[in-house]
C-alpha positions in Angstrom: -21.8 8.9 13.8 -18.0 9.0 13.9 -17.9 6.6 16.9 -20.3 4.3 15.1 -18.1 4.3 12.0 -15.0 3.6 14.1 -16.6 0.7 15.9 -18.3 -0.9 12.9 -15.9 -1.3 10.0 -17.5 -2.5 6.8 -18.1 -6.3 6.8 -16.9 -6.6 10.4 -20.0 -6.5 12.5 -23.7 -7.5 12.6 -24.5 -4.0 11.2 -23.1 -5.1 7.8 -25.1 -8.3 7.3 -28.3 -7.1 5.7 -28.4 -4.6 2.8 -31.8 -3.3 3.9 -30.4 -2.3 7.2 -27.4 -0.6 5.5 -29.7 1.2 3.1 -32.0 2.5 5.9 -29.0 3.6 7.9 -27.6 5.5 4.9 -30.9 7.1 4.2 -31.3 8.2 7.8 -27.8 9.5 8.0 -28.4 11.6 4.9 -31.6 13.1 6.3 -29.7 13.8 9.6 -26.8 15.4 7.8 -29.0 17.9 6.0 -31.0 18.6 9.2 -27.8 19.4 11.1 -25.5 20.7 8.4 -25.5 24.3 9.7 -24.5 23.2 13.2 -21.5 21.3 11.9 -19.9 24.2 10.0 -16.9 23.3 8.0 -15.8 20.2 10.0 -13.7 18.7 7.2 -12.6 15.7 9.2 -16.2 14.7 9.9 -17.3 15.2 6.3 -14.4 13.2 4.9 -15.1 10.3 7.3 -18.8 10.5 6.8 -18.6 10.6 3.0 -16.2 7.7 3.0 -18.6 5.6 5.1 -21.6 6.5 3.0 -19.6 5.5 -0.1 -18.9 2.1 1.5 -22.6 1.9 2.3 -23.5 2.4 -1.4 -20.9 -0.2 -2.6 -22.2 -2.7 0.0 -25.9 -2.3 -1.0 -25.1 -2.5 -4.7 -23.1 -5.7 -4.2 -25.6 -7.3 -1.9 -29.0 -6.4 -3.4 -31.8 -8.5 -1.8 -33.7 -9.3 -5.0 -35.5 -12.6 -4.8 -35.7 -14.5 -8.1 -39.5 -15.1 -8.1 -40.8 -12.1 -6.1 -39.0 -9.0 -4.8 -40.0 -7.7 -1.4 -39.7 -4.7 1.0 -36.0 -5.6 1.6 -35.2 -5.1 -2.1 -37.2 -1.9 -2.2 -35.3 -0.5 0.8 -32.1 -1.4 -1.0 -33.2 0.6 -4.0 -34.2 3.6 -1.9 -30.8 3.6 -0.3 -29.1 3.5 -3.7 -31.2 6.5 -4.9 -30.5 8.5 -1.8 -26.8 7.8 -2.0 -26.7 8.5 -5.7 -28.4 11.8 -5.3 -26.2 12.7 -2.3 -22.9 12.0 -4.1 -24.3 13.7 -7.3 -24.6 16.9 -5.2 -21.0 16.7 -4.0 -19.4 16.8 -7.5 -16.4 14.8 -6.1 -15.4 12.8 -9.2 -16.7 9.5 -7.9 -18.4 7.4 -10.6 -20.3 4.6 -8.8 -23.0 6.9 -7.6 -24.3 7.3 -11.2 -24.9 3.6 -11.6 -26.5 3.4 -8.2 -28.9 6.2 -9.0 -29.7 4.9 -12.5 -30.3 1.3 -11.3 -32.3 2.5 -8.3 -34.6 4.7 -10.3 -35.2 2.1 -13.0 -35.9 -0.7 -10.6 -38.1 1.5 -8.3 -40.4 2.3 -11.2 -40.8 -1.5 -11.9 -41.3 -2.2 -8.2 -44.2 0.2 -7.9 -46.2 -2.3 -10.0 -44.6 -5.5 -8.7 -45.0 -4.7 -5.0 -48.5 -3.3 -5.1 -51.8 -5.0 -6.1 -54.1 -3.1 -8.5 -56.2 -2.0 -5.5 -53.1 -0.3 -4.0 -52.4 -2.8 -1.3 -49.0 -4.4 -0.8 -48.8 -7.9 -2.2 -47.0 -9.1 0.9 -50.5 -8.7 2.6 -49.1 -7.3 5.8 -50.2 -4.0 7.3 -46.7 -3.2 8.5 -45.1 -4.0 5.2 -47.8 -2.0 3.4 -46.9 1.0 5.6 -43.2 0.5 5.1 -43.5 0.2 1.3 -45.8 3.2 1.1 -43.3 5.3 3.1 -40.4 4.1 0.9 -42.2 5.1 -2.3 -43.3 8.4 -0.8 -39.9 9.4 0.6 -38.2 8.6 -2.7 -40.6 10.1 -5.2 
């Protein structure tokens, strides 16, 4: 993770072009962090760099939300999930940062709306793609 952070500064690589990708990466990193937290011990250098990068992820996602005017889609939903995960992660750190509160509030409010927008009354995804249906279902399940 630290090598990736060093080689991919924010806005300086292809890895910072799509908010959905940034959100999925942040979500995966948070899962990995909690799975391996005991192995890392008190590596303060890692935690400081990791948290700074996650904070940059949150700012990037919030600034580059992929909400389409007429219809939202799985990209926007991924953005929301990233904001929720980041909001909860930073809430748990009690580090005095404020942006995470607006990320969490916005993410939760929009996610509730998207549950009805992204799904038809029969439970299928409105994008009518099996892979998108699976992705959207996973995003809702992981977040709720």
